[in-house]
Amino acid sequence: MHSEAPPLVRIAEIERAEIPATGETGFAIRESDAAGSAFALVPPDICVCEACLADTRDSANRRFDYPFTNCTNCGPRYSIILDIPYDRPMTTMAEFAMCADCRHEYEDPESRRFHAQPNACPVCGPRLILNVPGQPRAPLSAREILTRVADLLREGRIVAWKGLGGYQLACDATQPAAVEELRRRKRRSEKPFAVMAGDADFAAALCFLSPAEREALVSRERPIVLLRRRPESPLAEGVSPGNPATGVMLPCTPMHDLLFRILRERWGREAALIMTSGNISEEPIVIENAEAEERLADIADAFAHHNRRIHTRVDDSVVRVVLGETMLLRRARGYAPQPVFLGRGEAEVLACGAQQKNTLCLTRAGFALPSQHLGDLENFETLRFFEETLERMSRLFHVHPTAVAHDLHPGYLSTQFALRMEGLRRIPVQHHHAHIASCMAEHRLQGRVIGVAWDGTGLGTDQTIWGGEFLAADYLGFDRFARLRPVLLPGGDAGVREPWRIARSYLLDTLGSIPSGPPWDQMAALERLRVMDAMLRRRVNAIPTSSAGRLFDAVASLIGLRHNVSFEGQAAMMLEAAAQEFSPATAPPYDFTFAEPDRPDAAGEADFRPMIRRILEDLARGDSRPRIAARFHATLVAAIAAVCRRMRADLGLDRVCLSGGCFQNALLLQGCVKTLHGEGFEVFTHHEVPANDGGISLGQAAIACEILAADPS
Ligand code: ZN
Ligand code: ZN
Ligand code: FE
């Protein structure tokens, strides 16, 4: 089973049982059993395999240049499956009748395409359709269409084309004007764009590429891999402004591969294209032809559609390689709807996730089924996508939840959705407890662990904003052993886009007053500074937060790196990038202190005021930003290790789970893993779901299952 498993097989566990002989004499592959209770796992969409690529590149093959070539080892799955059992009539390929040649392959157990449900060829399968507004439409071959696309891209135009899990917007990533135009039309100011390169060697010419990163790029999930741009890279600065981290992916379908072959021929050089989700700012990715023409009308100059329907929208996945291992930042195409095997509990629950980077999660038969990345639940369209995904996953996996788990935050649309559900047991779960439980669930940990949950925002049980938490946790509950010393966030969550606000809060907390004169009165307009300072001093319209994400923001602003951001986490990314410019790689940490709790039921406090004071001195001395940023990271690592040691001494725990969005920071994660290992801790990090809020639903689901098992009432 292990050594001869086909490439796409995943073995969760093997059970052995003696069964009586039935007296059968032959071997038969039977029709799928359509029984209503069947629990079948649905495979994710998988990138084109080498054999299929070879077919499409061979001019003697009947699939030469055919963009929809696939086989049992590759091709679309989750995005085209309507229902189970997974047979052709239950996919969006049902409307294409196989020709005699395809049918023959489909029925031949010796063929690579035996029972390949999306099997197709140029005679019988889907076709590309080009629409350039203002030009007459004509039936063209795939090569003709992609040649026109290649020429449009060379002219600096923006093309919307239908990928595997949704529309993508493409333009030449080496033409600054084209990239700026795409930013303007997509109303996206600074958030980095992903880039597609034709092969791994060209990706290595654009960005530094370690062997593990190359492996992630060519993996069958074909995710976007965050890489560090080479200084001499031909990519336009506008691809990821002010940020050396650039997301790169390789072609994942024969259609993408064919386009890059044509680009090479027409342009006479290797091409790098922006390949970003076809949507308007934060809305879900567009999947239907007519919808694309309507919604993307103001963005795209041309549309390359095809007539194979996408049933389920699945965005491109995003990963980063840390310590030689792949870490998911966004889990979607290629990964979803792969289950996480919990190995315990039969309960069927729905977990609604958080707000940012939302996912939902269902459980059944000891499996957790996290959905693909759904997006920030901040608009009607994304909520619709959430509801649609819930409905489809419930049907696909035959899940009938008896309980619904949700965040404590009453303002999250996911919480409001959960509270509207009738007849289900409600299980509220604290945000950071869910982060730690998601890490525990991935590793099937039982018992209590040290949970370091560091992120931007999550509502605490005391109605303040948490985010720098040290929890002694199991699935059923947690004690808040320690936290970051809380500071006030003036203007609440609205202040997240303006790191200068939290920077002034740290100044006030550290120095007892906010200094004036440059650079301090240049952090924002004077009038706004005055208003915020007054809020801070009078403690009005300002909520206390122990958020580690806000500490990153504060330091980024204090050292003048960034006073305003256009997306959450931007300041932290820039701080990490600055620290990576520092060599030697190890920087001495600044001072911090640990304050014992003042009551037995209160939490201890990691206090970074000594660090802030030293940073201000270093700044005044003219110390370099990379050095300060590197020492800042080293301080956080030292503080986490110090509190973990304290928890081991007080509570006898030596397993540490690291979770929350801050652990997407490679320096912080690497530093913590190495230091904690060195001190004899067992350290657990995320591999199957993101450390960010995309992993929250898995944690909520794991907690709900254990609560139901402990108290079935
Ligand atoms: Zn194949
Ligand atoms: Zn055919
Ligand atoms: Fe979080």
XYZ file of C-alpha atoms in Angstrom, residues 12-713:
702
model
C -4.358 8.385 6.810
C -4.125 5.069 8.622
C -4.215 1.352 7.888
C -6.508 -0.957 9.838
C -6.072 -4.716 9.834
C -8.934 -7.161 10.277
C -9.470 -10.847 9.536
C -12.501 -11.448 7.337
C -14.032 -14.751 6.242
C -13.365 -15.844 2.663
C -16.211 -14.920 0.301
C -15.384 -17.460 -2.407
C -14.826 -14.887 -5.207
C -12.553 -16.146 -7.984
C -12.046 -13.098 -10.233
C -10.962 -9.462 -9.853
C -13.423 -6.712 -10.643
C -13.561 -2.954 -10.349
C -17.167 -2.224 -9.472
C -19.316 0.854 -10.084
C -19.105 3.394 -7.268
C -21.651 2.844 -4.532
C -23.969 5.856 -4.431
C -25.285 5.045 -0.944
C -26.217 8.237 0.887
C -24.016 7.602 3.878
C -20.842 7.082 1.869
C -17.944 9.189 3.082
C -15.558 9.780 0.259
C -12.706 12.205 0.341
C -12.609 14.596 -2.592
C -9.206 15.157 -4.164
C -7.767 18.650 -4.655
C -6.899 20.079 -8.079
C -3.481 18.849 -9.112
C -1.002 20.417 -11.528
C -0.364 18.838 -14.922
C 1.941 15.798 -14.745
C 5.128 15.327 -16.781
C 3.548 12.679 -19.021
C 0.608 14.922 -19.929
C 2.952 17.862 -20.533
C 4.954 15.657 -22.888
C 1.734 14.779 -24.767
C 0.905 18.465 -25.297
C 4.440 19.300 -26.424
C 4.648 16.468 -28.987
C 3.464 17.572 -32.446
C 2.698 13.928 -33.351
C 0.411 13.440 -30.343
C -3.323 13.939 -30.740
C -3.229 16.248 -27.703
C -0.527 18.527 -29.141
C -1.120 22.062 -27.793
C -4.325 20.938 -26.088
C -4.867 23.098 -22.950
C -7.210 20.682 -21.129
C -5.065 17.547 -21.203
C -5.121 15.510 -17.969
C -4.964 11.957 -16.648
C -5.554 9.926 -13.470
C -2.453 11.516 -11.942
C -3.285 15.124 -12.700
C -5.869 17.720 -13.583
C -8.897 19.458 -12.108
C -10.828 17.754 -9.301
C -12.302 19.794 -6.433
C -13.054 22.756 -8.698
C -15.191 20.671 -11.096
C -16.877 18.144 -8.776
C -20.610 18.734 -8.239
C -21.301 15.777 -5.977
C -20.034 12.364 -5.032
C -19.473 9.634 -6.092
C -16.696 11.265 -8.111
C -17.659 10.081 -11.575
C -17.835 12.083 -14.790
C -21.625 12.716 -14.647
C -21.065 14.393 -11.270
C -18.527 16.875 -12.666
C -18.731 19.891 -14.953
C -17.255 17.560 -17.625
C -20.678 15.858 -17.863
C -21.651 18.135 -20.744
C -18.751 16.861 -22.915
C -19.361 13.430 -24.461
C -16.098 11.529 -24.852
C -15.024 10.694 -28.425
C -14.200 7.086 -29.317
C -10.456 7.540 -28.647
C -10.996 9.134 -25.235
C -13.625 6.559 -24.301
C -11.170 3.807 -25.200
C -8.519 5.257 -22.869
C -11.104 5.779 -20.157
C -12.110 2.101 -20.247
C -8.639 0.615 -20.643
C -7.091 -0.417 -17.293
C -3.680 -0.245 -18.985
C -4.125 3.432 -19.921
C -2.905 6.343 -17.814
C -6.372 7.782 -18.433
C -8.307 4.781 -17.124
C -11.232 6.323 -15.225
C -9.720 9.804 -15.461
C -13.027 11.645 -15.050
C -12.028 14.914 -16.792
C -10.416 13.036 -19.735
C -10.670 15.109 -22.914
C -9.006 15.856 -26.246
C -9.289 18.542 -28.957
C -12.039 16.509 -30.686
C -14.425 16.142 -27.774
C -13.277 18.356 -24.908
C -13.429 21.980 -23.740
C -12.149 24.834 -25.925
C -10.673 28.279 -25.396
C -12.720 31.336 -26.387
C -11.134 34.753 -26.972
C -12.985 38.008 -26.566
C -11.185 41.258 -27.226
C -13.856 43.944 -26.742
C -14.317 45.930 -29.945
C -12.951 43.162 -32.158
C -15.033 40.581 -34.034
C -15.106 37.128 -32.431
C -13.977 34.190 -34.517
C -13.442 30.536 -33.680
C -9.706 30.154 -33.210
C -7.427 27.318 -32.143
C -5.840 27.345 -28.697
C -2.494 28.281 -30.246
C -4.038 31.156 -32.210
C -5.805 32.476 -29.132
C -2.772 32.303 -26.869
C -0.644 33.888 -29.597
C -3.046 36.850 -29.602
C -2.850 36.894 -25.794
C 0.964 36.878 -25.929
C 0.929 39.856 -28.319
C -1.521 41.796 -26.139
C 0.658 41.178 -23.090
C 3.729 42.414 -24.950
C 1.849 45.637 -25.743
C 1.403 46.111 -22.000
C -2.253 45.072 -21.956
C -4.083 43.308 -19.138
C -5.705 39.972 -19.951
C -8.259 38.120 -17.825
C -8.049 34.421 -18.353
C -9.791 31.455 -16.865
C -7.420 29.344 -14.815
C -8.024 26.201 -12.787
C -9.935 27.549 -9.784
C -10.960 30.952 -11.107
C -10.044 33.852 -13.367
C -6.556 35.293 -13.214
C -5.444 38.725 -14.354
C -2.189 38.711 -16.284
C 0.209 41.374 -17.507
C 3.925 41.598 -18.252
C 5.625 41.823 -14.843
C 8.699 43.489 -16.341
C 6.820 46.515 -17.747
C 6.434 49.120 -14.974
C 3.622 50.941 -16.807
C 1.572 47.755 -17.240
C 2.008 46.860 -13.571
C 1.014 50.368 -12.428
C -2.023 50.297 -14.689
C -3.129 46.974 -13.197
C -2.711 48.413 -9.682
C -4.773 51.434 -10.622
C -7.565 49.444 -12.255
C -7.646 46.794 -9.529
C -7.574 49.505 -6.844
C -4.738 47.814 -5.070
C -2.132 50.217 -3.764
C 0.749 48.178 -2.363
C -0.219 44.587 -1.635
C 2.266 42.431 -3.569
C 1.207 40.750 -6.820
C 2.109 37.143 -7.561
C 4.283 36.413 -10.570
C 4.288 33.378 -12.842
C 7.530 32.225 -14.462
C 7.743 29.594 -17.213
C 10.057 27.275 -15.269
C 12.063 26.966 -12.064
C 15.320 28.072 -13.730
C 13.826 31.392 -14.745
C 12.273 31.741 -11.293
C 15.839 31.387 -9.985
C 16.896 34.277 -12.234
C 14.165 36.479 -10.724
C 14.587 35.480 -7.078
C 16.969 33.627 -4.784
C 15.895 29.999 -4.768
C 17.058 27.418 -2.210
C 16.705 23.697 -3.027
C 13.696 23.458 -0.667
C 12.092 26.489 -2.309
C 12.621 24.966 -5.749
C 10.955 21.796 -4.507
C 7.959 23.805 -3.255
C 7.709 25.617 -6.625
C 7.570 22.406 -8.654
C 5.453 20.462 -6.133
C 2.190 19.108 -7.515
C 0.206 21.627 -5.484
C 1.984 24.379 -7.512
C 1.529 27.121 -4.911
C 2.745 30.677 -4.976
C 6.080 30.531 -3.110
C 7.299 33.651 -1.301
C 10.866 34.282 -2.438
C 13.430 37.043 -2.037
C 13.824 39.127 -5.185
C 17.333 39.375 -6.658
C 18.637 42.933 -6.818
C 19.222 42.522 -10.582
C 15.768 40.960 -11.127
C 13.980 42.294 -14.245
C 10.675 42.448 -12.333
C 9.128 45.915 -12.116
C 9.373 47.531 -8.670
C 5.574 47.832 -8.642
C 5.192 44.043 -8.388
C 5.857 44.251 -4.637
C 6.652 47.870 -3.789
C 9.200 48.387 -1.035
C 9.212 44.691 -0.276
C 11.914 42.235 -1.372
C 9.533 39.300 -0.804
C 7.892 38.290 -4.073
C 5.385 35.483 -4.640
C 6.326 33.281 -7.588
C 4.563 30.285 -9.108
C 5.019 28.021 -12.109
C 2.458 26.968 -14.741
C -0.025 24.515 -13.228
C -2.068 23.495 -16.281
C -1.193 22.660 -19.901
C -2.883 25.973 -20.778
C -0.422 27.966 -18.663
C 2.456 25.912 -20.063
C 1.326 26.507 -23.646
C 1.076 30.259 -23.050
C 4.648 30.339 -21.725
C 5.919 28.301 -24.699
C 4.251 30.787 -27.044
C 5.573 33.760 -25.053
C 9.094 32.365 -25.445
C 8.594 32.044 -29.228
C 6.940 35.449 -29.729
C 9.010 37.499 -27.311
C 12.289 35.716 -27.935
C 12.991 35.650 -24.203
C 11.718 34.176 -20.969
C 8.557 35.862 -19.691
C 7.448 36.730 -16.184
C 3.759 37.559 -15.886
C 1.791 39.025 -13.047
C -0.787 36.391 -12.277
C -3.224 37.742 -9.738
C -6.723 36.709 -8.705
C -9.455 37.921 -11.043
C -11.540 39.920 -8.597
C -12.245 43.456 -7.487
C -10.107 44.293 -4.436
C -11.152 41.922 -1.618
C -14.067 40.115 -3.279
C -14.021 36.368 -4.078
C -12.322 35.263 -7.286
C -14.559 35.305 -10.391
C -15.341 31.910 -11.979
C -18.054 32.352 -14.616
C -17.527 33.632 -18.152
C -20.370 36.170 -18.135
C -19.512 37.238 -14.580
C -15.912 37.859 -15.700
C -16.958 40.042 -18.633
C -19.148 42.074 -16.323
C -17.111 42.391 -13.139
C -13.688 42.615 -14.727
C -14.815 44.879 -17.600
C -12.967 47.890 -16.165
C -9.801 45.924 -15.442
C -9.134 43.620 -18.407
C -8.435 44.604 -22.030
C -9.209 41.082 -23.247
C -10.715 37.841 -22.002
C -9.498 34.313 -22.642
C -12.385 32.126 -21.509
C -13.027 28.441 -21.907
C -16.196 26.395 -21.810
C -15.366 24.006 -18.964
C -17.322 25.341 -16.007
C -15.583 25.931 -12.678
C -18.014 24.714 -10.034
C -16.061 25.634 -6.901
C -13.832 28.698 -6.691
C -10.369 27.954 -5.372
C -7.758 30.689 -5.228
C -4.031 30.115 -5.675
C -2.316 28.877 -2.513
C 0.599 30.754 -0.941
C 3.496 29.145 0.926
C 6.830 30.105 2.375
C 9.787 27.832 3.123
C 11.188 28.106 6.648
C 13.875 25.795 8.046
C 13.596 23.740 4.867
C 9.894 23.075 5.340
C 6.835 24.373 3.552
C 4.601 26.620 5.621
C 1.165 27.562 4.300
C 0.135 31.203 4.300
C -2.997 30.677 2.226
C -4.427 27.190 1.806
C -6.501 26.804 -1.336
C -5.858 25.281 -4.792
C -3.871 22.046 -4.619
C -4.501 21.556 -0.883
C -8.245 21.999 -0.282
C -10.338 19.980 0.449
C -7.662 17.619 1.781
C -8.666 16.543 5.313
C -6.648 16.803 8.498
C -6.830 13.448 10.241
C -7.763 14.042 13.872
C -7.871 10.352 14.680
C -10.458 10.920 17.406
C -14.143 11.588 17.763
C -17.095 10.859 15.531
C -18.809 14.196 16.141
C -20.046 16.250 13.196
C -19.468 19.919 13.823
C -19.219 23.153 11.881
C -16.546 25.664 12.865
C -17.064 29.123 11.391
C -13.514 30.506 11.722
C -12.583 34.123 12.384
C -12.919 37.230 10.232
C -9.653 37.826 8.356
C -8.482 35.121 5.933
C -11.582 33.163 6.869
C -11.995 29.444 6.353
C -14.679 27.151 7.723
C -14.162 23.591 8.899
C -16.440 20.555 9.093
C -15.705 17.315 10.906
C -16.822 13.793 10.305
C -15.599 10.315 11.211
C -12.435 11.575 12.882
C -11.499 13.836 9.969
C -11.425 17.619 9.989
C -12.257 19.150 6.620
C -10.973 22.725 6.455
C -12.362 24.667 3.489
C -10.245 26.540 0.992
C -9.307 30.154 1.835
C -12.514 32.176 1.593
C -11.198 35.695 2.230
C -11.860 38.498 4.684
C -15.493 38.269 5.796
C -16.017 41.968 5.321
C -18.344 42.178 2.371
C -21.546 40.572 1.182
C -19.837 38.647 -1.633
C -17.397 36.895 0.701
C -20.194 35.990 3.122
C -22.087 34.503 0.163
C -18.959 32.511 -0.726
C -18.831 31.265 2.889
C -22.481 30.147 2.754
C -22.072 28.550 -0.668
C -18.963 26.646 0.476
C -20.725 25.422 3.621
C -23.641 24.148 1.596
C -21.455 22.402 -0.973
C -19.031 20.855 1.495
C -21.896 19.607 3.676
C -23.374 17.880 0.641
C -20.082 16.527 -0.729
C -18.993 15.067 2.581
C -22.477 14.262 3.951
C -21.913 16.237 7.127
C -24.885 17.083 9.351
C -23.447 19.207 12.153
C -24.937 18.952 15.620
C -22.816 21.799 16.987
C -21.418 25.065 15.696
C -18.170 26.571 16.995
C -17.449 30.279 16.647
C -15.186 33.116 17.770
C -16.041 35.259 20.812
C -16.022 38.468 18.757
C -19.668 39.531 18.299
C -18.761 41.735 15.335
C -17.327 38.961 13.142
C -19.723 37.954 10.372
C -18.708 34.331 11.061
C -19.891 34.680 14.689
C -23.118 36.312 13.585
C -23.654 33.532 11.060
C -23.133 30.874 13.778
C -25.539 32.609 16.159
C -28.227 32.666 13.451
C -28.128 28.870 13.030
C -31.080 27.165 14.664
C -31.112 23.897 16.561
C -27.338 23.473 16.910
C -25.352 23.478 20.106
C -23.224 26.613 20.190
C -19.615 26.395 21.249
C -17.866 29.763 21.642
C -14.058 29.484 21.408
C -11.542 32.144 22.420
C -9.453 33.175 19.418
C -5.975 32.335 20.738
C -7.157 29.101 22.294
C -8.324 28.164 18.783
C -4.888 29.060 17.334
C -3.156 26.719 19.781
C -5.745 23.951 19.311
C -5.255 24.094 15.538
C -1.534 23.474 15.983
C -2.275 20.662 18.489
C -4.810 19.090 16.103
C -2.309 19.003 13.228
C 0.056 17.015 15.421
C -2.700 15.057 17.186
C -1.379 16.212 20.569
C -3.231 15.251 23.715
C -2.812 16.702 27.194
C -1.644 20.197 28.112
C 0.867 22.213 26.143
C 2.553 25.583 26.289
C 0.738 27.621 23.660
C 2.463 30.724 22.316
C -0.276 32.512 20.346
C 1.043 35.718 18.793
C -1.012 37.600 16.239
C -2.607 40.935 15.461
C -6.021 40.791 17.021
C -8.416 38.504 18.841
C -11.049 39.206 21.445
C -10.098 38.003 24.916
C -12.318 36.641 27.652
C -11.919 40.013 29.432
C -13.253 41.997 26.438
C -9.837 43.524 25.695
C -7.842 42.763 22.554
C -5.359 39.935 22.966
C -2.540 38.933 20.679
C 0.669 38.218 22.606
C -0.471 35.249 24.661
C 1.204 32.443 26.575
C -1.446 29.844 27.328
C -1.284 26.589 29.238
C -3.853 24.835 27.076
C -5.542 21.601 26.190
C -8.627 21.257 23.988
C -11.081 21.718 26.827
C -9.660 24.946 28.203
C -6.678 27.151 28.962
C -5.015 29.316 31.582
C -3.522 32.604 30.459
C -0.096 32.222 32.053
C 1.307 35.430 30.602
C 0.777 38.089 27.967
C 2.553 41.105 26.567
C 2.185 44.163 28.764
C -0.999 45.777 27.415
C -0.864 49.240 25.872
C -3.705 51.397 24.627
C -4.694 51.285 20.969
C -6.266 54.673 20.258
C -9.244 54.429 17.937
C -9.439 50.639 18.374
C -9.174 48.385 15.328
C -9.384 51.426 13.043
C -5.836 52.190 14.213
C -4.427 49.067 12.586
C -3.746 50.851 9.269
C -1.850 53.593 11.116
C 1.081 52.112 13.053
C 2.081 55.623 14.240
C -0.854 55.507 16.678
C 0.405 52.463 18.546
C 3.958 53.816 18.313
C 2.871 56.914 20.293
C 1.097 54.665 22.765
C 4.366 52.771 23.358
C 6.212 56.093 23.703
C 3.758 57.279 26.347
C 3.875 53.941 28.190
C 7.678 53.815 28.140
C 8.639 57.447 28.734
C 5.561 58.711 30.615
C 5.139 61.393 27.963
C 5.237 61.681 24.190
C 8.338 63.542 22.996
C 7.954 66.479 20.610
C 10.177 67.810 17.853
C 11.438 65.805 14.867
C 10.944 62.997 14.088
C 8.109 62.599 16.566
C 5.872 65.376 15.282
C 6.326 64.199 11.686
C 4.645 60.822 12.156
C 1.279 62.147 10.931
C -0.494 65.498 10.419
C -0.132 67.671 13.539
C -3.848 67.930 14.144
C -4.235 64.140 14.072
C -1.263 63.692 16.400
C -2.903 66.079 18.865
C -6.225 64.220 18.780
C -4.635 60.785 19.251
C -2.309 61.971 22.005
C -5.302 63.403 23.872
C -7.166 60.097 23.529
C -4.140 58.277 24.909
C -3.596 60.620 27.868
C -7.265 60.644 28.823
C -7.668 56.935 28.018
C -10.833 57.588 26.007
C -11.767 55.728 22.823
C -8.660 53.605 23.349
C -8.764 49.891 24.180
C -5.951 48.018 25.916
C -4.243 45.431 23.756
C -1.563 42.818 24.440
C -1.147 42.278 20.674
C 2.298 41.255 19.428
C 1.324 42.370 15.927
C 0.870 45.893 17.257
C 4.332 45.762 18.852
C 5.767 45.056 15.376
C 3.765 48.018 14.034
C 4.991 50.273 16.827
C 8.663 49.454 16.271
C 8.325 49.808 12.477
C 6.920 53.278 13.010
C 9.387 54.285 15.755
C 12.371 53.545 13.535
C 10.728 55.473 10.695
C 10.202 52.471 8.442
C 6.485 52.884 8.074
C 3.878 55.149 9.724
C 0.911 54.069 7.590
C 0.162 50.741 5.941
C -2.306 49.657 3.287
C -2.764 46.078 4.552
C -2.439 44.392 7.923
C 0.962 42.899 8.576
C 2.713 45.180 6.070
C 4.790 46.958 8.723
C 5.826 43.610 10.213
C 6.862 42.328 6.773
C 9.023 45.387 6.241
C 10.572 45.033 9.673
C 11.444 41.415 8.909
C 12.894 42.416 5.532
C 14.987 45.136 7.215
C 16.288 42.643 9.780
C 17.298 40.240 7.015
C 19.603 42.907 5.598
C 21.615 42.769 8.805
C 24.707 40.614 8.928
C 26.102 38.813 10.884
C 22.909 36.821 11.128
C 22.783 36.905 14.923
C 22.113 40.141 16.733
C 22.226 40.555 20.528
C 18.772 40.934 22.084
C 17.683 44.068 23.918
C 16.490 43.932 27.520
C 12.981 43.019 28.568
C 11.505 42.074 31.919
C 8.962 39.580 33.130
C 6.486 40.807 35.749
C 4.872 38.272 38.057
C 1.068 38.383 38.196
C -0.277 40.638 40.932
C -3.138 38.228 41.740
C -3.157 34.423 41.627
C -5.739 34.400 38.822
C -4.027 37.060 36.737
C -1.479 36.679 33.956
C 2.208 37.511 34.102
C 3.540 40.180 31.765
C 6.358 40.301 29.272
C 7.355 43.943 29.435
C 9.217 45.430 26.460
C 9.627 48.974 27.782
C 13.367 48.435 28.414
C 13.687 47.436 24.747
C 11.773 50.495 23.508
C 14.046 52.724 25.594
C 17.177 51.128 24.089
C 15.758 51.366 20.566
C 15.226 55.103 21.067
C 18.831 55.463 22.293
C 20.144 53.461 19.339
C 18.120 55.619 16.955
C 19.475 58.781 18.554
C 23.008 57.371 18.143
C 22.307 56.793 14.463
C 22.341 53.012 14.618
C 21.178 51.366 11.363
C 17.601 50.219 10.901
C 18.604 46.668 9.862
C 20.602 46.312 13.094
C 17.758 47.613 15.264
C 15.257 45.410 13.435
C 17.482 42.346 13.866
C 17.967 43.061 17.585
C 14.189 43.538 17.926
C 13.550 40.063 16.475
C 16.236 38.578 18.726
C 14.540 40.186 21.741
C 11.180 38.623 20.908
C 12.800 35.196 20.557
C 14.605 35.610 23.881
C 11.390 36.719 25.605
C 9.393 33.771 24.239
C 12.102 31.353 25.362
C 12.247 32.982 28.813
C 8.495 32.703 29.380
C 8.480 29.093 28.098
C 11.238 28.247 30.603
C 9.157 29.818 33.347
C 6.117 27.768 32.304
C 8.178 24.590 32.278
C 9.448 25.335 35.791
C 6.026 26.268 37.186
C 3.765 23.847 35.332
C 6.003 20.994 34.262
C 5.104 21.397 30.564
C 7.734 20.974 27.871
C 5.793 20.855 24.614
C 5.431 24.227 22.877
C 2.922 25.044 20.118
C 3.707 28.189 18.103
C 0.667 29.665 16.362
C -0.849 32.961 15.225
C -0.045 35.252 12.304
C 3.257 36.487 13.794
C 4.730 33.047 13.163
C 4.522 33.671 9.423
C 7.597 35.764 10.144
C 10.487 33.475 9.205
C 12.999 35.140 11.533
C 10.720 34.866 14.547
C 9.680 31.292 13.763
C 13.202 30.105 12.984
C 14.617 31.819 16.052
C 11.995 30.328 18.357
C 12.259 26.808 16.942
C 16.066 26.767 17.192
C 16.240 28.353 20.636
C 13.491 26.228 22.148
C 14.933 23.034 20.646
C 18.287 23.992 22.062
C 16.725 24.224 25.496
C 15.147 20.787 25.290
C 11.576 21.729 24.421
C 9.511 19.799 21.912
C 8.324 22.415 19.419
C 5.273 22.155 17.161
C 4.537 24.457 14.232
C 2.008 24.513 11.397
C 2.309 22.492 8.206
C -1.233 21.607 7.157
C -3.090 24.861 7.815
C -1.775 28.416 8.104
C -0.501 29.842 11.404
C -2.672 32.895 10.637
C -6.442 33.129 11.071
C -6.918 30.723 8.158
C -6.151 28.003 10.726
C -8.668 29.163 13.336
C -11.550 27.038 12.053
C -9.521 23.824 12.467
C -8.748 24.749 16.084
C -12.385 25.590 16.804
C -13.452 22.261 15.268
C -10.937 20.237 17.307
C -12.076 21.963 20.513
C -15.755 21.413 19.702
C -15.180 17.692 19.036
C -13.446 17.242 22.401
C -16.126 19.218 24.233
C -18.843 17.062 22.658
C -16.942 13.896 23.560
C -16.485 15.063 27.175
C -20.046 16.315 27.559
C -22.359 14.844 24.930
C -25.525 16.477 26.366
